[in-house]
Amino acid sequence: MTGRDVAVTLAGGGNRAFFQLGLLNRWWDALSPNVGVLSTCSAGACVAVIFFGGRQRETLDFWLKRRAHVTRNIDWSRLLFGERPTPHFPVYRDTLAFALADGGFDRLRSLPFPVMVLAAAPPHGLPIPLAVPLGLGAYSLERWRHPGRLHPGSGRRLGFEPVTKDLRACESIEELSSWVLASSATPPFTPVGLVDGRRVLDGGLVDNAPAFLADEVGAWRRHLVVLTRRYPDQVMGHHRGRWYVCPSIVPPADRWDYTRPERVMATIRLGAADATRRQHEFDGWLKEE
């Protein structure tokens, strides 16, 4: 196998996406010479920033300390004082800025392949206060009715449109962070995003595992799609050139739980353990013609 003919997609999923960090730590050295594009959205984009910024240990330590004051994930009484009821946004924002500081931004920008991130623009004419419950409700309903569906389509059917960016093209830490935050925009946990003058929501409303972004960049001999929640075994594996991989058990971390950091660390360890357990399968997949 020669050349950069491998695509990688990192799905969203809140804190569950840290499963991907453990897996990348095991597999990236073998993958990296072959990768021609990485596509992602939401928390998967956060994982990409932490990983490619080259300051993983320092960033995780920063996150642990930055969220140390968090004892409740939602406190509706804060609305009485004009405050956001959730503590997540400033912690998330500051963690991204830390990951990109001290050379992290330059390291990501110097990657030899695109890092495509996805956000979702609401349907034309639909006010944001309606778009949020409509999009998130339809997404949750489709997941509940079709737990084995790899790429739900309810968002597109409702009129949500993809808005994309190669993170390497961002000109500042602030711009890059704003794209990741916009791709993760899930009120009330994080506010509605604003990129290129457009108000956007979590990219998962279009596709939480946006492998289609990689396919728009080029044709790939093989495509690794790393999911962040358990799927039925019968839908995993190899499909039309893609290898779908998901956690072997339900990840310990909850999507937006900042009160139990030990579960995030356990989710990273789960990714590393799954990668080690499947190393032989990975090696064979990477070498096959």
PDB file of C-alpha atoms in Angstrom:
ATOM      1  CA  MET A   1       0.000   0.000   0.000  1.00  0.00           C
ATOM      2  CA  THR A   2       1.446   3.356  -1.026  1.00  0.00           C
ATOM      3  CA  GLY A   3       0.278   6.938  -0.938  1.00  0.00           C
ATOM      4  CA  ARG A   4      -2.343   8.655   1.159  1.00  0.00           C
ATOM      5  CA  ASP A   5      -5.341   6.543   0.246  1.00  0.00           C
ATOM      6  CA  VAL A   6      -6.967   6.088   3.675  1.00  0.00           C
ATOM      7  CA  ALA A   7      -9.799   8.222   5.077  1.00  0.00           C
ATOM      8  CA  VAL A   8     -10.628   8.478   8.773  1.00  0.00           C
ATOM      9  CA  THR A   9     -13.930   9.682  10.225  1.00  0.00           C
ATOM     10  CA  LEU A  10     -14.393  10.495  13.902  1.00  0.00           C
ATOM     11  CA  ALA A  11     -18.031  10.595  15.023  1.00  0.00           C
ATOM     12  CA  GLY A  12     -19.465  12.998  17.573  1.00  0.00           C
ATOM     13  CA  GLY A  13     -20.954  11.902  20.856  1.00  0.00           C
ATOM     14  CA  GLY A  14     -20.002  14.251  23.671  1.00  0.00           C
ATOM     15  CA  ASN A  15     -17.641  12.756  26.239  1.00  0.00           C
ATOM     16  CA  ARG A  16     -18.065   9.343  24.632  1.00  0.00           C
ATOM     17  CA  ALA A  17     -15.866  10.629  21.796  1.00  0.00           C
ATOM     18  CA  PHE A  18     -12.844  10.288  24.063  1.00  0.00           C
ATOM     19  CA  PHE A  19     -12.997   6.602  23.202  1.00  0.00           C
ATOM     20  CA  GLN A  20     -11.436   7.737  19.921  1.00  0.00           C
ATOM     21  CA  LEU A  21      -8.508   9.341  21.709  1.00  0.00           C
ATOM     22  CA  GLY A  22      -7.502   6.045  23.276  1.00  0.00           C
ATOM     23  CA  LEU A  23      -7.853   4.270  19.944  1.00  0.00           C
ATOM     24  CA  LEU A  24      -5.828   6.877  18.032  1.00  0.00           C
ATOM     25  CA  ASN A  25      -3.053   6.648  20.602  1.00  0.00           C
ATOM     26  CA  ARG A  26      -2.635   2.978  19.651  1.00  0.00           C
ATOM     27  CA  TRP A  27      -3.235   3.063  15.913  1.00  0.00           C
ATOM     28  CA  TRP A  28      -2.078   6.447  14.660  1.00  0.00           C
ATOM     29  CA  ASP A  29       1.600   5.677  14.100  1.00  0.00           C
ATOM     30  CA  ALA A  30       0.621   3.021  11.556  1.00  0.00           C
ATOM     31  CA  LEU A  31      -2.233   5.056  10.089  1.00  0.00           C
ATOM     32  CA  SER A  32      -0.579   8.442   9.715  1.00  0.00           C
ATOM     33  CA  PRO A  33       1.591   7.828   6.603  1.00  0.00           C
ATOM     34  CA  ASN A  34      -1.507   6.660   4.727  1.00  0.00           C
ATOM     35  CA  VAL A  35      -4.178   9.162   5.780  1.00  0.00           C
ATOM     36  CA  GLY A  36      -5.422  11.483   3.059  1.00  0.00           C
ATOM     37  CA  VAL A  37      -8.329  13.114   4.917  1.00  0.00           C
ATOM     38  CA  LEU A  38      -9.970  13.179   8.317  1.00  0.00           C
ATOM     39  CA  SER A  39     -13.631  14.142   8.692  1.00  0.00           C
ATOM     40  CA  THR A  40     -15.409  14.800  11.940  1.00  0.00           C
ATOM     41  CA  CYS A  41     -17.992  16.785  13.848  1.00  0.00           C
ATOM     42  CA  SER A  42     -18.969  17.838  17.352  1.00  0.00           C
ATOM     43  CA  ALA A  43     -16.908  16.212  20.123  1.00  0.00           C
ATOM     44  CA  GLY A  44     -15.024  14.205  17.499  1.00  0.00           C
ATOM     45  CA  ALA A  45     -13.599  17.534  16.330  1.00  0.00           C
ATOM     46  CA  CYS A  46     -12.561  18.296  19.905  1.00  0.00           C
ATOM     47  CA  VAL A  47     -10.735  14.963  20.052  1.00  0.00           C
ATOM     48  CA  ALA A  48      -8.976  15.805  16.769  1.00  0.00           C
ATOM     49  CA  VAL A  49      -7.806  19.157  18.167  1.00  0.00           C
ATOM     50  CA  ILE A  50      -6.493  17.562  21.362  1.00  0.00           C
ATOM     51  CA  PHE A  51      -4.755  14.767  19.479  1.00  0.00           C
ATOM     52  CA  PHE A  52      -3.200  16.783  16.651  1.00  0.00           C
ATOM     53  CA  GLY A  53      -2.335  19.722  18.883  1.00  0.00           C
ATOM     54  CA  GLY A  54       0.344  17.490  20.412  1.00  0.00           C
ATOM     55  CA  ARG A  55      -0.411  18.521  24.007  1.00  0.00           C
ATOM     56  CA  GLN A  56      -2.708  15.686  25.012  1.00  0.00           C
ATOM     57  CA  ARG A  57      -1.533  15.047  28.569  1.00  0.00           C
ATOM     58  CA  GLU A  58      -1.290  18.738  29.387  1.00  0.00           C
ATOM     59  CA  THR A  59      -4.731  19.398  27.900  1.00  0.00           C
ATOM     60  CA  LEU A  60      -6.402  16.595  29.824  1.00  0.00           C
ATOM     61  CA  ASP A  61      -4.801  17.869  33.030  1.00  0.00           C
ATOM     62  CA  PHE A  62      -6.062  21.370  32.196  1.00  0.00           C
ATOM     63  CA  TRP A  63      -9.599  20.083  31.615  1.00  0.00           C
ATOM     64  CA  LEU A  64      -9.581  18.215  34.913  1.00  0.00           C
ATOM     65  CA  LYS A  65      -8.640  21.375  36.785  1.00  0.00           C
ATOM     66  CA  ARG A  66     -10.834  23.736  34.735  1.00  0.00           C
ATOM     67  CA  ARG A  67     -13.967  21.725  35.456  1.00  0.00           C
ATOM     68  CA  ALA A  68     -13.125  21.081  39.126  1.00  0.00           C
ATOM     69  CA  HIS A  69     -15.792  23.558  40.299  1.00  0.00           C
ATOM     70  CA  VAL A  70     -18.577  21.737  38.424  1.00  0.00           C
ATOM     71  CA  THR A  71     -20.899  19.853  40.765  1.00  0.00           C
ATOM     72  CA  ARG A  72     -24.083  19.987  38.662  1.00  0.00           C
ATOM     73  CA  ASN A  73     -24.474  19.691  34.891  1.00  0.00           C
ATOM     74  CA  ILE A  74     -27.686  21.735  34.841  1.00  0.00           C
ATOM     75  CA  ASP A  75     -28.833  24.294  37.389  1.00  0.00           C
ATOM     76  CA  TRP A  76     -32.000  25.981  36.145  1.00  0.00           C
ATOM     77  CA  SER A  77     -32.005  28.419  39.066  1.00  0.00           C
ATOM     78  CA  ARG A  78     -29.101  30.240  37.411  1.00  0.00           C
ATOM     79  CA  LEU A  79     -31.579  31.587  34.866  1.00  0.00           C
ATOM     80  CA  LEU A  80     -33.019  33.780  37.630  1.00  0.00           C
ATOM     81  CA  PHE A  81     -29.706  35.635  37.689  1.00  0.00           C
ATOM     82  CA  GLY A  82     -29.400  35.893  33.913  1.00  0.00           C
ATOM     83  CA  GLU A  83     -26.773  33.170  33.751  1.00  0.00           C
ATOM     84  CA  ARG A  84     -26.460  30.097  31.574  1.00  0.00           C
ATOM     85  CA  PRO A  85     -27.891  27.063  33.407  1.00  0.00           C
ATOM     86  CA  THR A  86     -24.992  24.832  32.331  1.00  0.00           C
ATOM     87  CA  PRO A  87     -21.242  25.213  33.019  1.00  0.00           C
ATOM     88  CA  HIS A  88     -19.965  23.450  29.897  1.00  0.00           C
ATOM     89  CA  PHE A  89     -19.321  26.202  27.364  1.00  0.00           C
ATOM     90  CA  PRO A  90     -16.541  28.187  29.087  1.00  0.00           C
ATOM     91  CA  VAL A  91     -14.802  24.955  30.132  1.00  0.00           C
ATOM     92  CA  TYR A  92     -14.989  23.596  26.575  1.00  0.00           C
ATOM     93  CA  ARG A  93     -13.869  26.895  25.029  1.00  0.00           C
ATOM     94  CA  ASP A  94     -10.914  27.319  27.376  1.00  0.00           C
ATOM     95  CA  THR A  95      -9.814  23.706  26.899  1.00  0.00           C
ATOM     96  CA  LEU A  96      -9.715  24.121  23.122  1.00  0.00           C
ATOM     97  CA  ALA A  97      -7.698  27.330  23.470  1.00  0.00           C
ATOM     98  CA  PHE A  98      -5.244  25.554  25.773  1.00  0.00           C
ATOM     99  CA  ALA A  99      -4.855  22.612  23.375  1.00  0.00           C
ATOM    100  CA  LEU A 100      -4.046  24.999  20.529  1.00  0.00           C
ATOM    101  CA  ALA A 101      -1.588  27.149  22.490  1.00  0.00           C
ATOM    102  CA  ASP A 102       2.206  26.671  22.595  1.00  0.00           C
ATOM    103  CA  GLY A 103       2.454  25.348  19.041  1.00  0.00           C
ATOM    104  CA  GLY A 104      -0.713  23.254  18.987  1.00  0.00           C
ATOM    105  CA  PHE A 105      -2.373  25.497  16.408  1.00  0.00           C
ATOM    106  CA  ASP A 106       0.647  25.382  14.098  1.00  0.00           C
ATOM    107  CA  ARG A 107       0.947  21.614  14.437  1.00  0.00           C
ATOM    108  CA  LEU A 108      -2.660  21.114  13.389  1.00  0.00           C
ATOM    109  CA  ARG A 109      -2.357  23.580  10.501  1.00  0.00           C
ATOM    110  CA  SER A 110       0.756  21.806   9.209  1.00  0.00           C
ATOM    111  CA  LEU A 111      -0.940  18.424   8.812  1.00  0.00           C
ATOM    112  CA  PRO A 112      -0.512  16.992   5.280  1.00  0.00           C
ATOM    113  CA  PHE A 113      -4.235  16.205   4.908  1.00  0.00           C
ATOM    114  CA  PRO A 114      -7.530  18.097   5.362  1.00  0.00           C
ATOM    115  CA  VAL A 115      -9.299  18.006   8.714  1.00  0.00           C
ATOM    116  CA  MET A 116     -12.898  18.556   7.687  1.00  0.00           C
ATOM    117  CA  VAL A 117     -15.392  19.617  10.348  1.00  0.00           C
ATOM    118  CA  LEU A 118     -19.185  19.687   9.966  1.00  0.00           C
ATOM    119  CA  ALA A 119     -21.814  22.028  11.408  1.00  0.00           C
ATOM    120  CA  ALA A 120     -25.534  22.123  10.584  1.00  0.00           C
ATOM    121  CA  ALA A 121     -27.354  25.188   9.274  1.00  0.00           C
ATOM    122  CA  PRO A 122     -31.063  25.236  10.245  1.00  0.00           C
ATOM    123  CA  PRO A 123     -33.760  25.083   7.569  1.00  0.00           C
ATOM    124  CA  HIS A 124     -34.312  28.404   5.805  1.00  0.00           C
ATOM    125  CA  GLY A 125     -36.964  30.484   7.501  1.00  0.00           C
ATOM    126  CA  LEU A 126     -37.067  28.392  10.661  1.00  0.00           C
ATOM    127  CA  PRO A 127     -36.214  30.443  13.775  1.00  0.00           C
ATOM    128  CA  ILE A 128     -33.387  29.086  15.891  1.00  0.00           C
ATOM    129  CA  PRO A 129     -35.619  28.648  18.987  1.00  0.00           C
ATOM    130  CA  LEU A 130     -37.709  26.222  16.919  1.00  0.00           C
ATOM    131  CA  ALA A 131     -34.821  24.640  15.019  1.00  0.00           C
ATOM    132  CA  VAL A 132     -33.110  23.454  18.203  1.00  0.00           C
ATOM    133  CA  PRO A 133     -35.920  21.289  19.656  1.00  0.00           C
ATOM    134  CA  LEU A 134     -37.049  20.194  16.193  1.00  0.00           C
ATOM    135  CA  GLY A 135     -33.609  19.005  15.097  1.00  0.00           C
ATOM    136  CA  LEU A 136     -32.558  17.435  18.383  1.00  0.00           C
ATOM    137  CA  GLY A 137     -35.966  15.828  18.865  1.00  0.00           C
ATOM    138  CA  ALA A 138     -36.016  14.300  15.383  1.00  0.00           C
ATOM    139  CA  TYR A 139     -32.441  13.043  15.800  1.00  0.00           C
ATOM    140  CA  SER A 140     -33.226  11.399  19.156  1.00  0.00           C
ATOM    141  CA  LEU A 141     -36.422   9.846  17.816  1.00  0.00           C
ATOM    142  CA  GLU A 142     -34.672   8.336  14.818  1.00  0.00           C
ATOM    143  CA  ARG A 143     -31.896   6.938  17.015  1.00  0.00           C
ATOM    144  CA  TRP A 144     -34.516   5.374  19.280  1.00  0.00           C
ATOM    145  CA  ARG A 145     -36.556   3.863  16.442  1.00  0.00           C
ATOM    146  CA  HIS A 146     -33.544   2.695  14.415  1.00  0.00           C
ATOM    147  CA  PRO A 147     -30.662   1.966  16.839  1.00  0.00           C
ATOM    148  CA  GLY A 148     -28.645   0.252  14.104  1.00  0.00           C
ATOM    149  CA  ARG A 149     -28.843   3.059  11.553  1.00  0.00           C
ATOM    150  CA  LEU A 150     -25.307   4.313  10.977  1.00  0.00           C
ATOM    151  CA  HIS A 151     -26.188   7.560   9.209  1.00  0.00           C
ATOM    152  CA  PRO A 152     -29.609   8.913  10.276  1.00  0.00           C
ATOM    153  CA  GLY A 153     -31.254  11.175   7.705  1.00  0.00           C
ATOM    154  CA  SER A 154     -33.996  12.978   9.635  1.00  0.00           C
ATOM    155  CA  GLY A 155     -32.009  16.216   9.837  1.00  0.00           C
ATOM    156  CA  ARG A 156     -31.495  16.494   6.094  1.00  0.00           C
ATOM    157  CA  ARG A 157     -35.141  15.634   5.470  1.00  0.00           C
ATOM    158  CA  LEU A 158     -36.139  18.502   7.749  1.00  0.00           C
ATOM    159  CA  GLY A 159     -33.885  20.860   5.796  1.00  0.00           C
ATOM    160  CA  PHE A 160     -30.741  21.070   7.910  1.00  0.00           C
ATOM    161  CA  GLU A 161     -27.780  21.746   5.618  1.00  0.00           C
ATOM    162  CA  PRO A 162     -24.077  20.920   5.990  1.00  0.00           C
ATOM    163  CA  VAL A 163     -21.632  23.764   6.637  1.00  0.00           C
ATOM    164  CA  THR A 164     -18.014  22.634   6.458  1.00  0.00           C
ATOM    165  CA  LYS A 165     -14.467  23.822   6.981  1.00  0.00           C
ATOM    166  CA  ASP A 166     -10.968  22.437   6.678  1.00  0.00           C
ATOM    167  CA  LEU A 167      -9.614  23.375  10.104  1.00  0.00           C
ATOM    168  CA  ARG A 168      -6.162  23.886   8.591  1.00  0.00           C
ATOM    169  CA  ALA A 169      -7.565  26.925   6.782  1.00  0.00           C
ATOM    170  CA  CYS A 170      -8.401  28.740  10.020  1.00  0.00           C
ATOM    171  CA  GLU A 171      -6.224  31.788  10.546  1.00  0.00           C
ATOM    172  CA  SER A 172      -6.283  32.000  14.326  1.00  0.00           C
ATOM    173  CA  ILE A 173      -6.844  29.931  17.436  1.00  0.00           C
ATOM    174  CA  GLU A 174     -10.083  31.841  17.968  1.00  0.00           C
ATOM    175  CA  GLU A 175     -11.409  30.989  14.513  1.00  0.00           C
ATOM    176  CA  LEU A 176     -10.519  27.321  14.811  1.00  0.00           C
ATOM    177  CA  SER A 177     -12.061  27.093  18.272  1.00  0.00           C
ATOM    178  CA  SER A 178     -15.228  28.791  17.040  1.00  0.00           C
ATOM    179  CA  TRP A 179     -15.655  26.151  14.329  1.00  0.00           C
ATOM    180  CA  VAL A 180     -15.283  23.271  16.788  1.00  0.00           C
ATOM    181  CA  LEU A 181     -17.676  24.946  19.210  1.00  0.00           C
ATOM    182  CA  ALA A 182     -20.148  25.617  16.399  1.00  0.00           C
ATOM    183  CA  SER A 183     -19.926  21.994  15.286  1.00  0.00           C
ATOM    184  CA  SER A 184     -20.779  21.079  18.908  1.00  0.00           C
ATOM    185  CA  ALA A 185     -23.588  23.633  19.373  1.00  0.00           C
ATOM    186  CA  THR A 186     -26.170  21.773  21.472  1.00  0.00           C
ATOM    187  CA  PRO A 187     -28.246  24.186  23.572  1.00  0.00           C
ATOM    188  CA  PRO A 188     -28.495  24.487  26.533  1.00  0.00           C
ATOM    189  CA  PHE A 189     -25.066  22.900  27.037  1.00  0.00           C
ATOM    190  CA  THR A 190     -23.348  25.043  24.411  1.00  0.00           C
ATOM    191  CA  PRO A 191     -24.787  28.072  22.605  1.00  0.00           C
ATOM    192  CA  VAL A 192     -25.802  28.366  18.977  1.00  0.00           C
ATOM    193  CA  GLY A 193     -22.684  28.686  16.821  1.00  0.00           C
ATOM    194  CA  LEU A 194     -21.799  31.498  14.442  1.00  0.00           C
ATOM    195  CA  VAL A 195     -19.408  30.829  11.533  1.00  0.00           C
ATOM    196  CA  ASP A 196     -18.964  32.868   8.373  1.00  0.00           C
ATOM    197  CA  GLY A 197     -21.986  34.931   9.366  1.00  0.00           C
ATOM    198  CA  ARG A 198     -24.278  31.887   9.653  1.00  0.00           C
ATOM    199  CA  ARG A 199     -25.943  30.596  12.798  1.00  0.00           C
ATOM    200  CA  VAL A 200     -25.369  26.850  13.053  1.00  0.00           C
ATOM    201  CA  LEU A 201     -25.971  23.873  15.316  1.00  0.00           C
ATOM    202  CA  ASP A 202     -24.260  20.566  16.065  1.00  0.00           C
ATOM    203  CA  GLY A 203     -23.082  18.865  12.886  1.00  0.00           C
ATOM    204  CA  GLY A 204     -24.619  15.619  14.085  1.00  0.00           C
ATOM    205  CA  LEU A 205     -28.013  16.977  12.999  1.00  0.00           C
ATOM    206  CA  VAL A 206     -26.800  16.352   9.437  1.00  0.00           C
ATOM    207  CA  ASP A 207     -24.679  13.247  10.148  1.00  0.00           C
ATOM    208  CA  ASN A 208     -23.048  12.376  13.452  1.00  0.00           C
ATOM    209  CA  ALA A 209     -20.461  10.247  11.621  1.00  0.00           C
ATOM    210  CA  PRO A 210     -19.828  12.477   8.581  1.00  0.00           C
ATOM    211  CA  ALA A 211     -17.955  10.046   6.361  1.00  0.00           C
ATOM    212  CA  PHE A 212     -19.517  11.797   3.379  1.00  0.00           C
ATOM    213  CA  LEU A 213     -17.161  14.746   3.949  1.00  0.00           C
ATOM    214  CA  ALA A 214     -14.172  12.531   3.198  1.00  0.00           C
ATOM    215  CA  ASP A 215     -15.879  11.169   0.094  1.00  0.00           C
ATOM    216  CA  GLU A 216     -16.374  14.726  -1.175  1.00  0.00           C
ATOM    217  CA  VAL A 217     -12.600  15.292  -0.937  1.00  0.00           C
ATOM    218  CA  GLY A 218     -11.572  12.212  -2.927  1.00  0.00           C
ATOM    219  CA  ALA A 219     -11.783   8.466  -3.489  1.00  0.00           C
ATOM    220  CA  TRP A 220     -10.256   6.224  -0.816  1.00  0.00           C
ATOM    221  CA  ARG A 221      -8.990   2.667  -0.941  1.00  0.00           C
ATOM    222  CA  ARG A 222     -10.196   2.187   2.646  1.00  0.00           C
ATOM    223  CA  HIS A 223     -12.091   4.292   5.152  1.00  0.00           C
ATOM    224  CA  LEU A 224     -12.033   3.893   8.939  1.00  0.00           C
ATOM    225  CA  VAL A 225     -15.169   5.215  10.666  1.00  0.00           C
ATOM    226  CA  VAL A 226     -14.831   5.344  14.458  1.00  0.00           C
ATOM    227  CA  LEU A 227     -18.173   5.555  16.258  1.00  0.00           C
ATOM    228  CA  THR A 228     -18.661   6.483  19.894  1.00  0.00           C
ATOM    229  CA  ARG A 229     -21.573   4.377  21.121  1.00  0.00           C
ATOM    230  CA  ARG A 230     -22.483   0.713  20.996  1.00  0.00           C
ATOM    231  CA  TYR A 231     -24.190  -0.482  17.823  1.00  0.00           C
ATOM    232  CA  PRO A 232     -25.661  -3.895  17.051  1.00  0.00           C
ATOM    233  CA  ASP A 233     -22.885  -6.267  15.994  1.00  0.00           C
ATOM    234  CA  GLN A 234     -24.604  -7.017  12.681  1.00  0.00           C
ATOM    235  CA  VAL A 235     -24.183  -3.420  11.416  1.00  0.00           C
ATOM    236  CA  MET A 236     -20.517  -3.143  12.339  1.00  0.00           C
ATOM    237  CA  GLY A 237     -17.603  -4.238  10.208  1.00  0.00           C
ATOM    238  CA  HIS A 238     -16.961  -3.660   6.512  1.00  0.00           C
ATOM    239  CA  HIS A 239     -19.466  -1.924   4.250  1.00  0.00           C
ATOM    240  CA  ARG A 240     -18.626  -0.602   0.766  1.00  0.00           C
ATOM    241  CA  GLY A 241     -15.011   0.188   1.526  1.00  0.00           C
ATOM    242  CA  ARG A 242     -15.687   1.486   5.027  1.00  0.00           C
ATOM    243  CA  TRP A 243     -14.713  -0.238   8.258  1.00  0.00           C
ATOM    244  CA  TYR A 244     -17.073   0.749  11.064  1.00  0.00           C
ATOM    245  CA  VAL A 245     -15.627   0.382  14.555  1.00  0.00           C
ATOM    246  CA  CYS A 246     -17.516   1.062  17.790  1.00  0.00           C
ATOM    247  CA  PRO A 247     -16.793   0.559  21.508  1.00  0.00           C
ATOM    248  CA  SER A 248     -16.943  -3.035  22.714  1.00  0.00           C
ATOM    249  CA  ILE A 249     -19.098  -1.990  25.671  1.00  0.00           C
ATOM    250  CA  VAL A 250     -21.167   1.069  26.516  1.00  0.00           C
ATOM    251  CA  PRO A 251     -18.601   3.833  27.177  1.00  0.00           C
ATOM    252  CA  PRO A 252     -18.433   4.846  30.844  1.00  0.00           C
ATOM    253  CA  ALA A 253     -18.725   8.577  30.091  1.00  0.00           C
ATOM    254  CA  ASP A 254     -22.055  10.328  29.642  1.00  0.00           C
ATOM    255  CA  ARG A 255     -22.260  12.796  26.774  1.00  0.00           C
ATOM    256  CA  TRP A 256     -22.405  16.042  28.763  1.00  0.00           C
ATOM    257  CA  ASP A 257     -21.378  14.971  32.261  1.00  0.00           C
ATOM    258  CA  TYR A 258     -18.605  17.207  33.595  1.00  0.00           C
ATOM    259  CA  THR A 259     -19.095  16.064  37.197  1.00  0.00           C
ATOM    260  CA  ARG A 260     -17.424  12.633  36.919  1.00  0.00           C
ATOM    261  CA  PRO A 261     -14.084  13.059  35.117  1.00  0.00           C
ATOM    262  CA  GLU A 262     -12.981   9.567  36.089  1.00  0.00           C
ATOM    263  CA  ARG A 263     -15.530   8.231  33.575  1.00  0.00           C
ATOM    264  CA  VAL A 264     -13.919  10.251  30.776  1.00  0.00           C
ATOM    265  CA  MET A 265     -10.532   8.792  31.656  1.00  0.00           C
ATOM    266  CA  ALA A 266     -12.054   5.301  31.736  1.00  0.00           C
ATOM    267  CA  THR A 267     -13.497   5.938  28.267  1.00  0.00           C
ATOM    268  CA  ILE A 268     -10.032   6.816  26.954  1.00  0.00           C
ATOM    269  CA  ARG A 269      -8.713   3.589  28.458  1.00  0.00           C
ATOM    270  CA  LEU A 270     -11.554   1.662  26.804  1.00  0.00           C
ATOM    271  CA  GLY A 271     -10.481   3.010  23.400  1.00  0.00           C
ATOM    272  CA  ALA A 272      -6.887   1.970  24.025  1.00  0.00           C
ATOM    273  CA  ALA A 273      -7.943  -1.482  25.225  1.00  0.00           C
ATOM    274  CA  ASP A 274     -10.233  -2.044  22.236  1.00  0.00           C
ATOM    275  CA  ALA A 275      -7.476  -0.962  19.846  1.00  0.00           C
ATOM    276  CA  THR A 276      -5.024  -3.358  21.487  1.00  0.00           C
ATOM    277  CA  ARG A 277      -7.541  -6.206  21.383  1.00  0.00           C
ATOM    278  CA  ARG A 278      -8.202  -5.591  17.672  1.00  0.00           C
ATOM    279  CA  GLN A 279      -4.605  -4.842  16.672  1.00  0.00           C
ATOM    280  CA  HIS A 280      -4.267  -7.926  14.472  1.00  0.00           C
ATOM    281  CA  GLU A 281      -7.530  -7.073  12.681  1.00  0.00           C
ATOM    282  CA  PHE A 282      -6.363  -3.494  12.196  1.00  0.00           C
ATOM    283  CA  ASP A 283      -2.988  -4.573  10.814  1.00  0.00           C
ATOM    284  CA  GLY A 284      -4.663  -6.877   8.302  1.00  0.00           C
ATOM    285  CA  TRP A 285      -7.126  -4.187   7.211  1.00  0.00           C
ATOM    286  CA  LEU A 286      -4.381  -1.647   6.682  1.00  0.00           C
ATOM    287  CA  LYS A 287      -2.281  -4.015   4.549  1.00  0.00           C
ATOM    288  CA  GLU A 288      -4.993  -5.566   2.416  1.00  0.00           C
ATOM    289  CA  GLU A 289      -5.069  -4.677  -1.274  1.00  0.00           C
TER     290      GLU A 289
END
